[in-house]
PDB file of C-alpha atoms in Angstrom:
ATOM      1  CA  UNK A   1       4.326  46.249 -35.714  1.00  0.00           C
ATOM      2  CA  UNK A   2       3.878  42.736 -34.607  1.00  0.00           C
ATOM      3  CA  UNK A   3       6.289  43.001 -32.261  1.00  0.00           C
ATOM      4  CA  UNK A   4       4.256  45.123 -29.840  1.00  0.00           C
ATOM      5  CA  UNK A   5       1.090  43.702 -30.956  1.00  0.00           C
ATOM      6  CA  UNK A   6       2.246  40.466 -29.073  1.00  0.00           C
ATOM      7  CA  UNK A   7       4.249  42.270 -26.014  1.00  0.00           C
ATOM      8  CA  UNK A   8       0.195  43.801 -25.206  1.00  0.00           C
ATOM      9  CA  UNK A   9      -1.107  39.924 -25.746  1.00  0.00           C
ATOM     10  CA  UNK A  10       1.157  38.346 -23.467  1.00  0.00           C
ATOM     11  CA  UNK A  11       1.232  41.335 -20.788  1.00  0.00           C
ATOM     12  CA  UNK A  12      -2.698  40.929 -20.647  1.00  0.00           C
ATOM     13  CA  UNK A  13      -1.915  37.549 -19.992  1.00  0.00           C
ATOM     14  CA  UNK A  14      -0.049  38.225 -17.470  1.00  0.00           C
ATOM     15  CA  UNK A  15      -2.569  40.096 -15.529  1.00  0.00           C
ATOM     16  CA  UNK A  16      -5.106  37.753 -16.455  1.00  0.00           C
ATOM     17  CA  UNK A  17      -3.148  35.056 -14.916  1.00  0.00           C
ATOM     18  CA  UNK A  18      -2.670  36.996 -11.868  1.00  0.00           C
ATOM     19  CA  UNK A  19      -6.388  38.494 -11.276  1.00  0.00           C
ATOM     20  CA  UNK A  20      -6.781  34.228 -11.470  1.00  0.00           C
ATOM     21  CA  UNK A  21      -4.702  34.140  -9.301  1.00  0.00           C
ATOM     22  CA  UNK A  22      -5.846  36.706  -6.877  1.00  0.00           C
ATOM     23  CA  UNK A  23      -8.748  35.712  -6.460  1.00  0.00           C
ATOM     24  CA  UNK A  24      -8.113  32.360  -6.333  1.00  0.00           C
ATOM     25  CA  UNK A  25      -6.651  33.051  -2.661  1.00  0.00           C
ATOM     26  CA  UNK A  26      -9.052  35.128  -1.903  1.00  0.00           C
ATOM     27  CA  UNK A  27     -11.853  32.820  -2.341  1.00  0.00           C
ATOM     28  CA  UNK A  28      -9.811  30.268  -0.046  1.00  0.00           C
ATOM     29  CA  UNK A  29     -12.176  29.263   3.534  1.00  0.00           C
ATOM     30  CA  UNK A  30     -10.218  27.677   6.270  1.00  0.00           C
ATOM     31  CA  UNK A  31     -11.240  23.759   7.374  1.00  0.00           C
ATOM     32  CA  UNK A  32     -11.349  23.051   9.596  1.00  0.00           C
ATOM     33  CA  UNK A  33     -14.490  20.661  11.679  1.00  0.00           C
ATOM     34  CA  UNK A  34     -13.897  17.502  14.977  1.00  0.00           C
ATOM     35  CA  UNK A  35     -16.785  14.724  14.818  1.00  0.00           C
ATOM     36  CA  UNK A  36     -16.773  11.630  17.555  1.00  0.00           C
ATOM     37  CA  UNK A  37     -18.100   8.509  17.078  1.00  0.00           C
ATOM     38  CA  UNK A  38     -18.704   5.881  19.661  1.00  0.00           C
ATOM     39  CA  UNK A  39     -17.495   2.116  18.303  1.00  0.00           C
ATOM     40  CA  UNK A  40     -20.327   0.786  20.842  1.00  0.00           C
ATOM     41  CA  UNK A  41     -22.045  -2.975  18.399  1.00  0.00           C
ATOM     42  CA  UNK A  42     -19.421  -1.538  14.806  1.00  0.00           C
ATOM     43  CA  UNK A  43     -17.439  -3.987  13.850  1.00  0.00           C
ATOM     44  CA  UNK A  44     -16.769  -2.449  10.788  1.00  0.00           C
ATOM     45  CA  UNK A  45     -14.921   1.223   9.935  1.00  0.00           C
ATOM     46  CA  UNK A  46     -15.920   2.139   5.777  1.00  0.00           C
ATOM     47  CA  UNK A  47     -13.618   4.932   5.206  1.00  0.00           C
ATOM     48  CA  UNK A  48     -14.633   7.131   1.569  1.00  0.00           C
ATOM     49  CA  UNK A  49     -11.744   9.385   0.129  1.00  0.00           C
ATOM     50  CA  UNK A  50     -12.512  12.244  -2.644  1.00  0.00           C
ATOM     51  CA  UNK A  51      -8.392  13.470  -3.699  1.00  0.00           C
ATOM     52  CA  UNK A  52      -8.120  14.835  -0.212  1.00  0.00           C
ATOM     53  CA  UNK A  53      -5.521  12.821   2.117  1.00  0.00           C
ATOM     54  CA  UNK A  54      -5.640  10.870   4.818  1.00  0.00           C
ATOM     55  CA  UNK A  55      -3.732  10.118   7.951  1.00  0.00           C
ATOM     56  CA  UNK A  56      -4.940   7.309  10.584  1.00  0.00           C
ATOM     57  CA  UNK A  57      -3.197   7.596  13.429  1.00  0.00           C
ATOM     58  CA  UNK A  58      -3.551   4.139  16.927  1.00  0.00           C
ATOM     59  CA  UNK A  59      -5.466   6.199  19.870  1.00  0.00           C
ATOM     60  CA  UNK A  60      -5.805   5.785  23.463  1.00  0.00           C
ATOM     61  CA  UNK A  61      -8.064   3.124  24.336  1.00  0.00           C
ATOM     62  CA  UNK A  62     -11.406   4.009  24.367  1.00  0.00           C
ATOM     63  CA  UNK A  63     -15.122   3.814  22.498  1.00  0.00           C
ATOM     64  CA  UNK A  64     -15.151   6.472  20.157  1.00  0.00           C
ATOM     65  CA  UNK A  65     -13.342   7.086  17.540  1.00  0.00           C
ATOM     66  CA  UNK A  66     -12.276  10.974  16.803  1.00  0.00           C
ATOM     67  CA  UNK A  67     -12.703  12.673  12.926  1.00  0.00           C
ATOM     68  CA  UNK A  68     -10.674  15.635  12.017  1.00  0.00           C
ATOM     69  CA  UNK A  69     -11.260  17.587   8.706  1.00  0.00           C
ATOM     70  CA  UNK A  70      -8.719  20.757   7.932  1.00  0.00           C
ATOM     71  CA  UNK A  71      -7.412  23.033   5.513  1.00  0.00           C
ATOM     72  CA  UNK A  72      -7.637  25.027   3.036  1.00  0.00           C
ATOM     73  CA  UNK A  73     -11.059  24.783   0.389  1.00  0.00           C
ATOM     74  CA  UNK A  74     -12.466  26.811  -3.086  1.00  0.00           C
ATOM     75  CA  UNK A  75     -15.041  25.410  -1.595  1.00  0.00           C
ATOM     76  CA  UNK A  76     -16.914  24.067   2.100  1.00  0.00           C
ATOM     77  CA  UNK A  77     -16.249  20.848   3.036  1.00  0.00           C
ATOM     78  CA  UNK A  78     -18.241  19.081   5.050  1.00  0.00           C
ATOM     79  CA  UNK A  79     -16.943  15.423   7.510  1.00  0.00           C
ATOM     80  CA  UNK A  80     -20.424  13.150   6.731  1.00  0.00           C
ATOM     81  CA  UNK A  81     -21.100   9.621   8.505  1.00  0.00           C
ATOM     82  CA  UNK A  82     -23.286   6.699   8.982  1.00  0.00           C
ATOM     83  CA  UNK A  83     -23.875   3.536  10.819  1.00  0.00           C
ATOM     84  CA  UNK A  84     -25.946   0.510   7.823  1.00  0.00           C
ATOM     85  CA  UNK A  85     -25.887  -2.799  10.164  1.00  0.00           C
ATOM     86  CA  UNK A  86     -23.638  -2.184  12.209  1.00  0.00           C
ATOM     87  CA  UNK A  87     -20.568  -0.595  10.099  1.00  0.00           C
ATOM     88  CA  UNK A  88     -20.059   3.237  10.691  1.00  0.00           C
ATOM     89  CA  UNK A  89     -19.895   5.116   6.943  1.00  0.00           C
ATOM     90  CA  UNK A  90     -17.265   7.872   7.013  1.00  0.00           C
ATOM     91  CA  UNK A  91     -16.669  10.599   4.462  1.00  0.00           C
ATOM     92  CA  UNK A  92     -16.313  13.977   3.982  1.00  0.00           C
ATOM     93  CA  UNK A  93     -18.189  16.365   1.164  1.00  0.00           C
ATOM     94  CA  UNK A  94     -18.508  18.875  -1.038  1.00  0.00           C
ATOM     95  CA  UNK A  95     -20.573  21.495  -0.861  1.00  0.00           C
ATOM     96  CA  UNK A  96     -20.181  22.107  -4.724  1.00  0.00           C
ATOM     97  CA  UNK A  97     -20.808  18.737  -7.742  1.00  0.00           C
ATOM     98  CA  UNK A  98     -17.828  21.142  -9.305  1.00  0.00           C
ATOM     99  CA  UNK A  99     -14.610  20.209  -8.836  1.00  0.00           C
ATOM    100  CA  UNK A 100     -12.409  22.958  -7.187  1.00  0.00           C
ATOM    101  CA  UNK A 101      -9.046  22.952  -5.581  1.00  0.00           C
ATOM    102  CA  UNK A 102      -9.280  21.859  -2.094  1.00  0.00           C
ATOM    103  CA  UNK A 103      -5.796  21.229  -0.184  1.00  0.00           C
ATOM    104  CA  UNK A 104      -7.469  18.618   2.870  1.00  0.00           C
ATOM    105  CA  UNK A 105      -6.430  16.021   5.576  1.00  0.00           C
ATOM    106  CA  UNK A 106      -8.758  13.716   6.927  1.00  0.00           C
ATOM    107  CA  UNK A 107      -8.043  12.802  10.167  1.00  0.00           C
ATOM    108  CA  UNK A 108      -9.634   9.655  11.770  1.00  0.00           C
ATOM    109  CA  UNK A 109      -7.848   8.448  15.685  1.00  0.00           C
ATOM    110  CA  UNK A 110      -8.650   4.318  16.398  1.00  0.00           C
ATOM    111  CA  UNK A 111      -8.639   3.155  19.618  1.00  0.00           C
ATOM    112  CA  UNK A 112      -6.108   0.467  20.504  1.00  0.00           C
ATOM    113  CA  UNK A 113      -7.282  -3.164  20.806  1.00  0.00           C
ATOM    114  CA  UNK A 114     -10.368  -1.763  19.348  1.00  0.00           C
ATOM    115  CA  UNK A 115     -10.848  -4.926  17.665  1.00  0.00           C
ATOM    116  CA  UNK A 116     -12.419  -3.770  15.094  1.00  0.00           C
ATOM    117  CA  UNK A 117     -11.851  -4.036  10.617  1.00  0.00           C
ATOM    118  CA  UNK A 118     -11.540  -1.419   9.018  1.00  0.00           C
ATOM    119  CA  UNK A 119     -11.162  -0.463   5.353  1.00  0.00           C
ATOM    120  CA  UNK A 120     -10.291   2.186   2.846  1.00  0.00           C
ATOM    121  CA  UNK A 121     -12.025   3.867  -0.647  1.00  0.00           C
ATOM    122  CA  UNK A 122      -9.900   5.497  -3.059  1.00  0.00           C
ATOM    123  CA  UNK A 123      -9.032   6.450  -6.919  1.00  0.00           C
ATOM    124  CA  UNK A 124      -5.706   8.316  -6.254  1.00  0.00           C
ATOM    125  CA  UNK A 125      -5.449   9.499  -3.064  1.00  0.00           C
ATOM    126  CA  UNK A 126      -2.164   9.391  -0.711  1.00  0.00           C
ATOM    127  CA  UNK A 127      -3.462   7.766   2.620  1.00  0.00           C
ATOM    128  CA  UNK A 128      -0.863   7.581   5.843  1.00  0.00           C
ATOM    129  CA  UNK A 129      -1.356   5.418   8.457  1.00  0.00           C
ATOM    130  CA  UNK A 130       0.302   5.652  11.623  1.00  0.00           C
ATOM    131  CA  UNK A 131       0.453   2.413  13.248  1.00  0.00           C
ATOM    132  CA  UNK A 132      -3.632   0.460  13.852  1.00  0.00           C
ATOM    133  CA  UNK A 133      -3.191  -3.230  15.073  1.00  0.00           C
ATOM    134  CA  UNK A 134      -7.074  -4.097  14.549  1.00  0.00           C
ATOM    135  CA  UNK A 135      -8.772  -7.094  12.887  1.00  0.00           C
ATOM    136  CA  UNK A 136      -8.868  -6.798   8.981  1.00  0.00           C
ATOM    137  CA  UNK A 137      -8.170  -4.080   7.479  1.00  0.00           C
ATOM    138  CA  UNK A 138      -9.353  -3.979   3.373  1.00  0.00           C
ATOM    139  CA  UNK A 139      -7.224  -1.155   1.183  1.00  0.00           C
ATOM    140  CA  UNK A 140      -8.649  -0.888  -2.338  1.00  0.00           C
ATOM    141  CA  UNK A 141      -7.027   1.826  -4.286  1.00  0.00           C
ATOM    142  CA  UNK A 142      -5.709   3.320  -7.632  1.00  0.00           C
ATOM    143  CA  UNK A 143      -2.571   5.335  -8.426  1.00  0.00           C
ATOM    144  CA  UNK A 144      -2.419   6.336  -4.117  1.00  0.00           C
ATOM    145  CA  UNK A 145       0.049   6.901  -2.429  1.00  0.00           C
ATOM    146  CA  UNK A 146       0.202   4.429   0.194  1.00  0.00           C
ATOM    147  CA  UNK A 147       2.654   4.678   3.845  1.00  0.00           C
ATOM    148  CA  UNK A 148       2.294   2.506   6.568  1.00  0.00           C
ATOM    149  CA  UNK A 149       4.789   2.857   9.420  1.00  0.00           C
ATOM    150  CA  UNK A 150       3.582  -0.109  11.659  1.00  0.00           C
ATOM    151  CA  UNK A 151       0.612  -3.038  11.108  1.00  0.00           C
ATOM    152  CA  UNK A 152      -0.434  -5.684  13.319  1.00  0.00           C
ATOM    153  CA  UNK A 153      -4.025  -7.236  11.621  1.00  0.00           C
ATOM    154  CA  UNK A 154      -4.896 -10.513  11.941  1.00  0.00           C
ATOM    155  CA  UNK A 155      -6.001 -10.101   7.675  1.00  0.00           C
ATOM    156  CA  UNK A 156      -4.300  -7.625   5.407  1.00  0.00           C
ATOM    157  CA  UNK A 157      -6.211  -7.161   1.340  1.00  0.00           C
ATOM    158  CA  UNK A 158      -4.964  -5.054  -0.330  1.00  0.00           C
ATOM    159  CA  UNK A 159      -6.055  -4.050  -3.734  1.00  0.00           C
ATOM    160  CA  UNK A 160      -4.339  -1.204  -6.097  1.00  0.00           C
ATOM    161  CA  UNK A 161      -3.091  -0.233 -10.517  1.00  0.00           C
ATOM    162  CA  UNK A 162      -1.064   1.227 -10.684  1.00  0.00           C
ATOM    163  CA  UNK A 163       0.180   2.744  -6.462  1.00  0.00           C
ATOM    164  CA  UNK A 164       3.390   3.360  -4.669  1.00  0.00           C
ATOM    165  CA  UNK A 165       3.159   1.352  -0.903  1.00  0.00           C
ATOM    166  CA  UNK A 166       5.223   2.077   1.454  1.00  0.00           C
ATOM    167  CA  UNK A 167       5.416   0.128   4.870  1.00  0.00           C
ATOM    168  CA  UNK A 168       7.770   0.621   7.517  1.00  0.00           C
ATOM    169  CA  UNK A 169       6.820  -2.943   9.903  1.00  0.00           C
ATOM    170  CA  UNK A 170       3.463  -5.678   8.654  1.00  0.00           C
ATOM    171  CA  UNK A 171       2.335  -8.693  10.827  1.00  0.00           C
ATOM    172  CA  UNK A 172      -0.090 -10.325   9.270  1.00  0.00           C
ATOM    173  CA  UNK A 173      -1.247 -13.904   9.431  1.00  0.00           C
ATOM    174  CA  UNK A 174      -3.254 -13.533   6.006  1.00  0.00           C
ATOM    175  CA  UNK A 175      -1.692 -11.405   3.272  1.00  0.00           C
ATOM    176  CA  UNK A 176      -2.897 -10.568  -0.727  1.00  0.00           C
ATOM    177  CA  UNK A 177      -1.328  -8.019  -2.107  1.00  0.00           C
ATOM    178  CA  UNK A 178      -2.984  -7.105  -6.139  1.00  0.00           C
ATOM    179  CA  UNK A 179      -1.448  -4.971  -8.708  1.00  0.00           C
ATOM    180  CA  UNK A 180      -0.667  -4.240 -11.756  1.00  0.00           C
ATOM    181  CA  UNK A 181       1.792  -1.960 -12.332  1.00  0.00           C
ATOM    182  CA  UNK A 182       2.018  -0.970  -8.540  1.00  0.00           C
ATOM    183  CA  UNK A 183       5.328  -0.401  -5.814  1.00  0.00           C
ATOM    184  CA  UNK A 184       5.525  -2.765  -3.845  1.00  0.00           C
ATOM    185  CA  UNK A 185       7.997  -2.454  -1.210  1.00  0.00           C
ATOM    186  CA  UNK A 186       8.210  -3.273   2.867  1.00  0.00           C
ATOM    187  CA  UNK A 187      10.630  -3.083   5.133  1.00  0.00           C
ATOM    188  CA  UNK A 188      10.244  -6.256   7.344  1.00  0.00           C
ATOM    189  CA  UNK A 189       6.766  -8.813   6.214  1.00  0.00           C
ATOM    190  CA  UNK A 190       5.984 -10.613   9.252  1.00  0.00           C
ATOM    191  CA  UNK A 191       2.601 -13.296   7.685  1.00  0.00           C
ATOM    192  CA  UNK A 192       2.002 -16.450   8.091  1.00  0.00           C
ATOM    193  CA  UNK A 193       0.131 -17.064   4.235  1.00  0.00           C
ATOM    194  CA  UNK A 194       0.837 -14.865   1.413  1.00  0.00           C
ATOM    195  CA  UNK A 195       0.144 -14.165  -1.412  1.00  0.00           C
ATOM    196  CA  UNK A 196       1.278 -10.911  -4.432  1.00  0.00           C
ATOM    197  CA  UNK A 197       0.177  -9.773  -7.550  1.00  0.00           C
ATOM    198  CA  UNK A 198       1.002  -7.424  -9.178  1.00  0.00           C
ATOM    199  CA  UNK A 199       2.500  -7.886 -13.571  1.00  0.00           C
ATOM    200  CA  UNK A 200       4.169  -5.030 -14.928  1.00  0.00           C
ATOM    201  CA  UNK A 201       5.798  -4.136 -10.865  1.00  0.00           C
ATOM    202  CA  UNK A 202       7.704  -3.859  -8.715  1.00  0.00           C
ATOM    203  CA  UNK A 203       8.140  -6.483  -5.084  1.00  0.00           C
ATOM    204  CA  UNK A 204      10.282  -5.881  -2.291  1.00  0.00           C
ATOM    205  CA  UNK A 205      10.461  -8.018   1.019  1.00  0.00           C
ATOM    206  CA  UNK A 206      12.294  -7.578   3.584  1.00  0.00           C
ATOM    207  CA  UNK A 207      13.304  -9.031   7.020  1.00  0.00           C
ATOM    208  CA  UNK A 208      10.052 -11.264   5.501  1.00  0.00           C
ATOM    209  CA  UNK A 209       9.457 -14.478   7.775  1.00  0.00           C
ATOM    210  CA  UNK A 210       5.775 -17.227   6.650  1.00  0.00           C
ATOM    211  CA  UNK A 211       4.633 -18.223   3.063  1.00  0.00           C
ATOM    212  CA  UNK A 212       4.372 -16.769   0.166  1.00  0.00           C
ATOM    213  CA  UNK A 213       3.345 -17.392  -3.052  1.00  0.00           C
ATOM    214  CA  UNK A 214       3.877 -14.144  -5.964  1.00  0.00           C
ATOM    215  CA  UNK A 215       3.266 -13.467  -9.225  1.00  0.00           C
ATOM    216  CA  UNK A 216       4.666 -11.345 -11.383  1.00  0.00           C
ATOM    217  CA  UNK A 217       5.254 -10.818 -14.934  1.00  0.00           C
ATOM    218  CA  UNK A 218       8.595  -8.091 -15.915  1.00  0.00           C
ATOM    219  CA  UNK A 219       9.429  -6.582 -13.431  1.00  0.00           C
ATOM    220  CA  UNK A 220      11.621  -7.068 -10.737  1.00  0.00           C
ATOM    221  CA  UNK A 221      10.774  -9.784  -7.401  1.00  0.00           C
ATOM    222  CA  UNK A 222      12.583  -9.171  -4.635  1.00  0.00           C
ATOM    223  CA  UNK A 223      13.527 -11.795  -0.974  1.00  0.00           C
ATOM    224  CA  UNK A 224      14.309 -11.439   1.032  1.00  0.00           C
ATOM    225  CA  UNK A 225      14.240 -14.479   4.846  1.00  0.00           C
ATOM    226  CA  UNK A 226      15.438 -13.385   7.946  1.00  0.00           C
ATOM    227  CA  UNK A 227      15.123 -17.580   8.856  1.00  0.00           C
ATOM    228  CA  UNK A 228      13.666 -20.053   6.869  1.00  0.00           C
ATOM    229  CA  UNK A 229      12.722 -22.538   8.718  1.00  0.00           C
ATOM    230  CA  UNK A 230       8.941 -24.978   8.558  1.00  0.00           C
ATOM    231  CA  UNK A 231       7.780 -22.720   5.414  1.00  0.00           C
ATOM    232  CA  UNK A 232       8.103 -22.253   1.972  1.00  0.00           C
ATOM    233  CA  UNK A 233       8.071 -19.956  -0.642  1.00  0.00           C
ATOM    234  CA  UNK A 234       7.446 -19.341  -4.463  1.00  0.00           C
ATOM    235  CA  UNK A 235       8.050 -16.740  -7.265  1.00  0.00           C
ATOM    236  CA  UNK A 236       7.352 -16.667 -11.094  1.00  0.00           C
ATOM    237  CA  UNK A 237       7.936 -14.303 -12.999  1.00  0.00           C
ATOM    238  CA  UNK A 238       7.920 -14.006 -17.690  1.00  0.00           C
ATOM    239  CA  UNK A 239      10.975 -11.771 -18.199  1.00  0.00           C
ATOM    240  CA  UNK A 240      10.831 -10.199 -14.851  1.00  0.00           C
ATOM    241  CA  UNK A 241      14.064 -10.574 -11.846  1.00  0.00           C
ATOM    242  CA  UNK A 242      14.628 -13.406  -8.936  1.00  0.00           C
ATOM    243  CA  UNK A 243      16.462 -12.299  -6.205  1.00  0.00           C
ATOM    244  CA  UNK A 244      15.221 -14.500  -3.160  1.00  0.00           C
ATOM    245  CA  UNK A 245      18.238 -14.272  -0.216  1.00  0.00           C
ATOM    246  CA  UNK A 246      18.246 -17.086   2.672  1.00  0.00           C
ATOM    247  CA  UNK A 247      20.113 -17.509   6.085  1.00  0.00           C
ATOM    248  CA  UNK A 248      23.678 -19.249   5.162  1.00  0.00           C
ATOM    249  CA  UNK A 249      21.839 -20.988   7.144  1.00  0.00           C
ATOM    250  CA  UNK A 250      19.059 -22.424   5.345  1.00  0.00           C
ATOM    251  CA  UNK A 251      18.661 -25.961   4.218  1.00  0.00           C
ATOM    252  CA  UNK A 252      14.941 -26.509   1.975  1.00  0.00           C
ATOM    253  CA  UNK A 253      14.232 -28.577  -1.728  1.00  0.00           C
ATOM    254  CA  UNK A 254      15.039 -25.948  -5.039  1.00  0.00           C
ATOM    255  CA  UNK A 255      12.681 -26.581  -7.849  1.00  0.00           C
ATOM    256  CA  UNK A 256      14.222 -23.687 -10.369  1.00  0.00           C
ATOM    257  CA  UNK A 257      12.261 -23.576 -13.841  1.00  0.00           C
ATOM    258  CA  UNK A 258      13.921 -21.503 -16.775  1.00  0.00           C
ATOM    259  CA  UNK A 259      13.574 -20.924 -21.058  1.00  0.00           C
ATOM    260  CA  UNK A 260      16.604 -19.496 -21.704  1.00  0.00           C
ATOM    261  CA  UNK A 261      16.554 -17.160 -17.934  1.00  0.00           C
ATOM    262  CA  UNK A 262      19.985 -17.244 -15.679  1.00  0.00           C
ATOM    263  CA  UNK A 263      20.096 -18.727 -13.136  1.00  0.00           C
ATOM    264  CA  UNK A 264      22.596 -18.881  -9.484  1.00  0.00           C
ATOM    265  CA  UNK A 265      22.673 -20.027  -6.936  1.00  0.00           C
ATOM    266  CA  UNK A 266      25.244 -19.327  -3.842  1.00  0.00           C
ATOM    267  CA  UNK A 267      24.475 -22.540  -1.872  1.00  0.00           C
ATOM    268  CA  UNK A 268      26.023 -25.648  -3.215  1.00  0.00           C
ATOM    269  CA  UNK A 269      23.661 -27.619  -5.577  1.00  0.00           C
ATOM    270  CA  UNK A 270      25.105 -29.749  -8.505  1.00  0.00           C
ATOM    271  CA  UNK A 271      23.414 -27.673 -11.843  1.00  0.00           C
ATOM    272  CA  UNK A 272      22.357 -30.687 -14.660  1.00  0.00           C
ATOM    273  CA  UNK A 273      20.101 -29.222 -16.637  1.00  0.00           C
ATOM    274  CA  UNK A 274      20.183 -25.308 -17.338  1.00  0.00           C
ATOM    275  CA  UNK A 275      15.986 -25.731 -17.376  1.00  0.00           C
ATOM    276  CA  UNK A 276      15.024 -27.208 -14.767  1.00  0.00           C
ATOM    277  CA  UNK A 277      17.190 -27.369 -12.133  1.00  0.00           C
ATOM    278  CA  UNK A 278      16.563 -29.441  -9.156  1.00  0.00           C
ATOM    279  CA  UNK A 279      18.326 -29.709  -5.589  1.00  0.00           C
ATOM    280  CA  UNK A 280      18.174 -30.267  -2.057  1.00  0.00           C
ATOM    281  CA  UNK A 281      20.036 -28.098   0.481  1.00  0.00           C
ATOM    282  CA  UNK A 282      20.318 -29.917   3.170  1.00  0.00           C
ATOM    283  CA  UNK A 283      17.645 -32.378   4.813  1.00  0.00           C
ATOM    284  CA  UNK A 284      14.634 -30.450   5.002  1.00  0.00           C
ATOM    285  CA  UNK A 285      12.226 -29.673   3.723  1.00  0.00           C
ATOM    286  CA  UNK A 286      11.423 -26.329   2.947  1.00  0.00           C
ATOM    287  CA  UNK A 287      10.193 -25.570  -0.760  1.00  0.00           C
ATOM    288  CA  UNK A 288      11.069 -22.580  -3.109  1.00  0.00           C
ATOM    289  CA  UNK A 289      10.388 -22.677  -6.158  1.00  0.00           C
ATOM    290  CA  UNK A 290      11.640 -20.898  -8.871  1.00  0.00           C
ATOM    291  CA  UNK A 291       9.633 -19.905 -12.146  1.00  0.00           C
ATOM    292  CA  UNK A 292      11.034 -17.011 -15.214  1.00  0.00           C
ATOM    293  CA  UNK A 293      10.454 -17.669 -19.451  1.00  0.00           C
ATOM    294  CA  UNK A 294      13.160 -15.660 -19.928  1.00  0.00           C
ATOM    295  CA  UNK A 295      14.270 -13.324 -16.687  1.00  0.00           C
ATOM    296  CA  UNK A 296      17.121 -13.913 -14.779  1.00  0.00           C
ATOM    297  CA  UNK A 297      16.868 -16.013 -10.734  1.00  0.00           C
ATOM    298  CA  UNK A 298      19.716 -15.672  -7.692  1.00  0.00           C
ATOM    299  CA  UNK A 299      19.533 -17.270  -4.582  1.00  0.00           C
ATOM    300  CA  UNK A 300      21.434 -15.427  -2.308  1.00  0.00           C
ATOM    301  CA  UNK A 301      22.818 -16.141   1.304  1.00  0.00           C
ATOM    302  CA  UNK A 302      22.516 -13.200   3.489  1.00  0.00           C
TER     303      UNK A 302
END
């Protein structure tokens, strides 16, 4: 008897789920909307995301930004834009306050050489940037994913909590990144001055150039310089490992401090104090400052 009863319950559950699934498919609607907004007298573009994917694309030179919303959702969704004090605000608006399922993308086409300021605000929306050249870019996220192919800006400021950041090519005069448990990976990082904080996450910078101040705690930090002329680097962790790769002909002043951590160096340097390591490689005054409590430190030749 119990076996038959369980079988009937399972069949009823499957039927209910099937009905709900079919009903969900019937309720899904196509979303497809476009808007064009003039950028004349606009200094800043602010984008607010609400669970939708965002895709930023550099368009041909012009004076308009194109906004396209497309995908499927269980409710109506519209593009909303407002202009306040030379600031263009772009966002979407659901037709109901109930958070129903949606799979939509917001494409934003920004003209070349527009020299505008852009801010992107999201909690969990994935953001992709193909290529942009702007005055400044500010990204405020939480757990969303940020993928950038190419970015040129005088200032690039980013704040994230536990998001994944992947940048193929970054060129900025001023760089500031603040994370917590984020994964930060930049394949080509060319900056004048950069500051990165990511206490419990990882930091990986390859093909690097510029002055850098990096602070971590328990995560791994890896920085590889293409050239090391007239620039300084400072990396500090607590228990996280540090790997610094420099050109084989690099010349620099080294200061490294540790309590119980280890130190390795491919460059010729005499170590007399394993906790406070100081030395001069070559004659130039480029500074390399490394500090950790119990993590490992390595300076490698490229």
